[in-house]
């Protein structure tokens, strides 16, 4: 009885808080666009939002539920970490509780992602209907249209991938930790084979997405550097920051490869060592090295060094 009341209450609140405001907004927009003779624009926007929301929501739900379920299936018969709790409460069944939470958690996150994803309808339409500007940027040689139509879509996709993979890692790791497949023993971190393979695969995807972020976003941001004198990539950007970013991209891909190899053949220290190197390069190469180049190389001959980039 209590469950039925709770479900009914949640549905009523959802309808009042989410469905009705959306319906009122849609009706208002439809009346306005119809009165202006732009009903085709309204339907295009609405369909794009619906399709994008459904795709984002279903993809999120599917990926999360798959990873949560894999972690559950691999650990359901080995309740190690909470043995004491279960012995104190004979009726306590951790397996059933975890199993019952997998679906609603995945659905809730999928729904939120779908709603958020639908707001990117304009980014998708610009990507689909983008045209060439027939002019290339001076640093990477890409058509200028890439930065208006394609790059925003890539940023959206990378952000979506980050969101899904991080939640998948946290959700799966928490299950492995609760069930004893991840154990802290002194200064050592012990991992069961099933947990190691699953989490290594997720970490590989995570660092591939980091490599994508470095290539498409961090490198592209160099084109918008504002020195106060001019806007665009300067000497320090090209000869200090850009090489560092290429290094970070390479290290991120090496880390991903190390995690992939780790699923077949255990390599305990390779991935952690590379992650430490990545962090060190990001810190030193991101600020210290460019600052040294700027002070020792650029400032003594600033006009000579920066003139070719000002002319661009």
Coordinates of C-alpha atoms in Angstrom, one line a residue:
X1 CA 0.0 0.0 0.0
X2 CA 2.8 2.4 0.9
X3 CA 4.6 1.6 -2.3
X4 CA 1.6 2.3 -4.4
X5 CA 1.0 5.6 -2.6
X6 CA 4.7 6.6 -3.1
X7 CA 4.6 5.8 -6.8
X8 CA 1.4 7.7 -7.2
X9 CA 2.8 10.7 -5.4
X10 CA 5.9 10.7 -7.5
X11 CA 3.9 10.5 -10.7
X12 CA 1.6 13.4 -9.6
X13 CA 4.6 15.6 -8.6
X14 CA 6.3 14.8 -11.9
X15 CA 3.2 15.8 -13.9
X16 CA 2.7 19.0 -12.0
X17 CA 6.3 20.1 -11.9
X18 CA 7.6 18.8 -15.3
X19 CA 4.8 17.8 -17.7
X20 CA 2.3 20.6 -17.2
X21 CA 4.9 23.5 -17.5
X22 CA 6.3 21.9 -20.6
X23 CA 2.8 21.5 -22.1
X24 CA 1.9 25.2 -21.3
X25 CA 5.2 26.4 -22.9
X26 CA 4.6 24.3 -26.0
X27 CA 1.1 25.5 -26.4
X28 CA 2.2 29.1 -26.1
X29 CA 5.0 28.7 -28.6
X30 CA 2.7 26.9 -31.0
X31 CA 0.1 29.7 -30.9
X32 CA 2.8 32.4 -31.4
X33 CA 4.6 30.7 -34.3
X34 CA 1.2 29.8 -35.9
X35 CA 0.1 33.4 -35.7
X36 CA 3.3 34.6 -37.3
X37 CA 3.1 32.0 -40.1
X38 CA 6.3 30.1 -38.9
X39 CA 4.7 26.9 -37.9
X40 CA 7.3 24.9 -39.9
X41 CA 10.0 26.4 -37.8
X42 CA 8.2 25.4 -34.6
X43 CA 7.7 21.8 -35.8
X44 CA 11.4 21.5 -36.8
X45 CA 12.6 22.8 -33.5
X46 CA 10.2 20.6 -31.6
X47 CA 11.1 17.4 -33.5
X48 CA 14.8 18.1 -33.1
X49 CA 14.3 18.5 -29.4
X50 CA 12.3 15.3 -29.1
X51 CA 14.7 13.2 -31.2
X52 CA 17.8 14.6 -29.5
X53 CA 16.2 14.1 -26.0
X54 CA 15.2 10.6 -26.8
X55 CA 18.6 9.6 -28.2
X56 CA 20.5 11.2 -25.3
X57 CA 18.1 9.7 -22.7
X58 CA 18.1 6.2 -24.2
X59 CA 21.9 6.2 -24.7
X60 CA 22.5 7.3 -21.2
X61 CA 20.1 4.8 -19.7
X62 CA 21.4 2.0 -21.8
X63 CA 25.1 2.6 -21.1
X64 CA 24.6 3.2 -17.4
X65 CA 22.3 0.2 -16.8
X66 CA 24.6 -2.0 -18.8
X67 CA 27.6 -1.1 -16.7
X68 CA 25.7 -1.2 -13.4
X69 CA 24.3 -4.6 -14.3
X70 CA 27.7 -6.0 -15.3
X71 CA 29.1 -5.0 -12.0
X72 CA 26.1 -6.4 -10.2
X73 CA 26.2 -9.8 -12.0
X74 CA 29.9 -10.2 -11.4
X75 CA 29.6 -9.5 -7.7
X76 CA 26.2 -10.7 -6.5
X77 CA 27.5 -13.9 -5.1
X78 CA 30.4 -12.5 -3.1
X79 CA 29.2 -10.1 -0.3
X80 CA 32.5 -9.6 1.4
X81 CA 32.7 -6.0 2.6
X82 CA 29.4 -6.0 4.4
X83 CA 29.4 -9.5 6.0
X84 CA 29.2 -8.0 9.5
X85 CA 26.2 -5.9 8.7
X86 CA 24.4 -8.9 7.2
X87 CA 25.2 -11.1 10.2
X88 CA 23.7 -8.4 12.5
X89 CA 20.6 -8.1 10.3
X90 CA 19.5 -11.6 9.1
X91 CA 16.8 -10.2 6.9
X92 CA 19.1 -7.8 5.2
X93 CA 19.7 -8.8 1.6
X94 CA 22.2 -6.5 -0.1
X95 CA 21.9 -8.2 -3.5
X96 CA 18.2 -7.5 -3.8
X97 CA 18.6 -3.9 -2.7
X98 CA 21.3 -3.2 -5.2
X99 CA 19.4 -5.0 -8.0
X100 CA 16.2 -2.9 -7.3
X101 CA 18.1 0.3 -7.4
X102 CA 19.9 -0.3 -10.8
X103 CA 16.8 0.4 -13.0
X104 CA 15.4 3.5 -11.2
X105 CA 18.8 5.2 -10.9
X106 CA 19.6 4.5 -14.6
X107 CA 16.1 5.8 -15.6
X108 CA 16.4 8.9 -13.5
X109 CA 19.8 9.9 -14.9
X110 CA 18.7 9.0 -18.4
X111 CA 15.6 11.2 -18.0
X112 CA 17.6 14.2 -16.7
X113 CA 20.2 13.8 -19.5
X114 CA 17.5 13.6 -22.1
X115 CA 15.9 16.8 -20.9
X116 CA 19.3 18.5 -20.8
X117 CA 20.3 17.1 -24.2
X118 CA 17.1 18.5 -25.9
X119 CA 18.3 22.0 -25.2
X120 CA 21.2 21.5 -27.6
X121 CA 18.8 21.3 -30.6
X122 CA 20.3 24.4 -32.2
X123 CA 23.8 22.9 -32.0
X124 CA 22.6 19.8 -33.8
X125 CA 20.7 21.8 -36.5
X126 CA 23.8 23.9 -37.2
X127 CA 25.9 20.8 -37.5
X128 CA 23.5 19.2 -39.9
X129 CA 23.0 22.3 -42.0
X130 CA 26.5 23.8 -41.9
X131 CA 28.0 25.2 -45.0
X132 CA 31.7 25.8 -46.0
X133 CA 33.1 29.3 -45.7
X134 CA 35.9 28.5 -48.2
X135 CA 38.5 30.0 -45.9
X136 CA 40.9 28.2 -43.6
X137 CA 42.3 29.2 -40.2
X138 CA 46.0 30.0 -40.2
X139 CA 47.0 27.5 -37.4
X140 CA 45.3 24.2 -38.1
X141 CA 44.2 24.8 -41.7
X142 CA 40.5 23.9 -41.0
X143 CA 37.7 25.6 -42.8
X144 CA 36.4 28.5 -40.7
X145 CA 32.9 26.9 -40.8
X146 CA 34.3 24.0 -38.6
X147 CA 34.4 26.4 -35.6
X148 CA 30.8 27.6 -36.1
X149 CA 29.0 24.4 -37.0
X150 CA 31.1 21.3 -36.2
X151 CA 33.1 22.2 -33.1
X152 CA 30.1 23.0 -30.9
X153 CA 28.6 19.6 -31.8
X154 CA 31.9 17.9 -30.9
X155 CA 32.1 19.8 -27.6
X156 CA 28.5 18.6 -26.8
X157 CA 29.4 15.0 -27.7
X158 CA 32.6 15.0 -25.6
X159 CA 30.8 16.5 -22.6
X160 CA 28.1 13.8 -22.9
X161 CA 30.7 11.1 -23.0
X162 CA 32.5 12.5 -20.0
X163 CA 29.2 12.6 -18.0
X164 CA 28.3 9.0 -18.9
X165 CA 31.7 7.4 -18.3
X166 CA 32.3 9.2 -15.0
X167 CA 28.9 8.0 -13.6
X168 CA 29.5 4.5 -15.0
X169 CA 32.9 4.3 -13.3
X170 CA 31.6 5.7 -10.0
X171 CA 28.6 3.4 -10.1
X172 CA 30.5 0.2 -11.0
X173 CA 33.4 1.0 -8.6
X174 CA 31.0 1.6 -5.7
X175 CA 29.4 -1.9 -6.3
X176 CA 32.8 -3.6 -6.5
X177 CA 33.9 -1.7 -3.4
X178 CA 30.8 -2.7 -1.4
X179 CA 31.1 -6.3 -2.5
X180 CA 34.8 -6.6 -1.7
X181 CA 36.1 -6.8 -5.3
X182 CA 38.1 -3.6 -4.5
X183 CA 40.0 -3.7 -1.3
X184 CA 42.4 -1.3 0.4
X185 CA 45.0 -3.4 2.3
X186 CA 47.6 -1.2 3.9
X187 CA 49.2 0.9 1.2
X188 CA 48.1 -1.6 -1.5
X189 CA 45.0 -1.5 -3.6
X190 CA 43.7 -5.0 -4.5
X191 CA 41.4 -5.6 -7.3
X192 CA 39.5 -8.7 -8.3
X193 CA 40.0 -9.8 -12.0
X194 CA 36.3 -9.1 -12.9
X195 CA 36.5 -5.6 -11.4
X196 CA 39.9 -4.9 -13.0
X197 CA 38.8 -5.8 -16.5
X198 CA 35.5 -3.8 -16.3
X199 CA 37.0 -0.7 -14.7
X200 CA 40.1 -0.8 -17.0
X201 CA 37.8 -0.8 -20.1
X202 CA 35.9 2.2 -18.7
X203 CA 39.1 4.1 -17.8
X204 CA 40.4 3.5 -21.3
X205 CA 37.3 5.1 -22.8
X206 CA 37.6 8.0 -20.3
X207 CA 41.2 8.8 -21.4
X208 CA 40.2 8.5 -25.0
X209 CA 37.6 11.2 -24.3
X210 CA 40.3 13.3 -22.6
X211 CA 42.5 13.0 -25.7
X212 CA 39.5 14.2 -27.7
X213 CA 39.1 17.1 -25.4
X214 CA 42.7 18.1 -25.7
X215 CA 42.7 17.8 -29.5
X216 CA 39.4 19.5 -30.3
X217 CA 38.9 21.9 -27.4
X218 CA 42.2 22.8 -25.7
X219 CA 44.1 23.2 -29.0
X220 CA 41.3 25.1 -30.6
X221 CA 41.2 27.5 -27.6
X222 CA 44.7 28.7 -28.7
X223 CA 43.0 30.5 -31.6
X224 CA 41.1 32.7 -29.1
X225 CA 44.1 33.7 -26.9
X226 CA 43.8 37.4 -25.9
X227 CA 47.1 38.9 -25.0
X228 CA 45.8 42.5 -24.8
X229 CA 47.6 43.5 -27.9
X230 CA 45.8 41.1 -30.3
X231 CA 43.6 38.1 -30.3
X232 CA 44.8 34.8 -31.7
X233 CA 47.6 32.3 -31.3
X234 CA 50.9 34.0 -30.5
X235 CA 54.5 32.8 -30.4
X236 CA 54.2 31.2 -26.9
X237 CA 51.0 29.4 -27.9
X238 CA 52.6 27.9 -31.0
X239 CA 56.0 27.0 -29.7
X240 CA 55.2 26.2 -26.1
X241 CA 51.6 25.5 -25.4
X242 CA 50.8 23.6 -28.6
X243 CA 53.7 21.1 -28.3
X244 CA 52.7 20.5 -24.6
X245 CA 49.1 19.8 -25.8
X246 CA 50.4 17.3 -28.4
X247 CA 52.3 15.7 -25.6
X248 CA 49.3 15.5 -23.3
X249 CA 47.2 14.0 -26.2
X250 CA 49.9 11.3 -26.8
X251 CA 50.1 10.5 -23.1
X252 CA 46.3 10.3 -22.7
X253 CA 46.2 7.8 -25.6
X254 CA 49.1 5.8 -24.1
X255 CA 47.1 5.7 -20.8
X256 CA 44.1 4.4 -22.7
X257 CA 46.2 1.8 -24.4
X258 CA 47.7 0.7 -21.0
X259 CA 44.2 0.2 -19.6
X260 CA 43.2 -1.8 -22.6
X261 CA 46.3 -4.0 -22.3
X262 CA 45.5 -4.3 -18.6
X263 CA 42.2 -6.1 -19.4
X264 CA 44.2 -8.9 -21.1
X265 CA 47.5 -8.9 -19.3
X266 CA 47.9 -7.3 -15.8
X267 CA 50.3 -4.3 -15.8
X268 CA 50.0 -2.9 -12.4
X269 CA 52.2 0.2 -12.5
X270 CA 52.1 1.4 -16.1
X271 CA 48.8 3.2 -16.2
X272 CA 49.2 4.9 -12.7
X273 CA 52.8 6.0 -13.7
X274 CA 51.5 7.5 -17.0
X275 CA 48.7 9.3 -15.1
X276 CA 51.3 10.9 -12.8
X277 CA 53.3 11.9 -15.9
X278 CA 50.2 13.4 -17.5
X279 CA 49.4 15.5 -14.4
X280 CA 53.0 16.7 -14.2
X281 CA 53.1 17.7 -17.8
X282 CA 49.8 19.4 -17.5
X283 CA 50.9 21.5 -14.6
X284 CA 54.5 22.3 -15.7
X285 CA 53.7 22.5 -19.4
X286 CA 50.5 24.3 -18.9
X287 CA 51.9 27.3 -17.0
X288 CA 55.5 27.1 -16.0
X289 CA 57.1 26.3 -19.4
X290 CA 55.0 28.8 -21.4
X291 CA 55.8 31.5 -18.8
X292 CA 59.6 30.8 -19.2
X293 CA 59.4 31.0 -23.0
X294 CA 57.4 34.2 -22.8
X295 CA 59.9 35.9 -20.4
X296 CA 63.2 34.6 -21.9
X297 CA 62.4 34.3 -25.6
X298 CA 59.4 36.6 -26.5
X299 CA 59.7 39.7 -24.2
X300 CA 63.3 40.6 -25.2
X301 CA 62.3 40.6 -28.9
X302 CA 58.5 40.9 -28.7
X303 CA 57.9 42.9 -31.8
X304 CA 60.1 40.5 -34.0
X305 CA 58.6 37.4 -32.4
X306 CA 54.9 38.4 -32.5
X307 CA 54.8 40.3 -35.9
X308 CA 54.1 37.2 -38.0
X309 CA 51.2 36.2 -35.8
X310 CA 49.8 39.8 -35.6
X311 CA 49.7 39.8 -39.4
X312 CA 47.6 36.7 -39.4

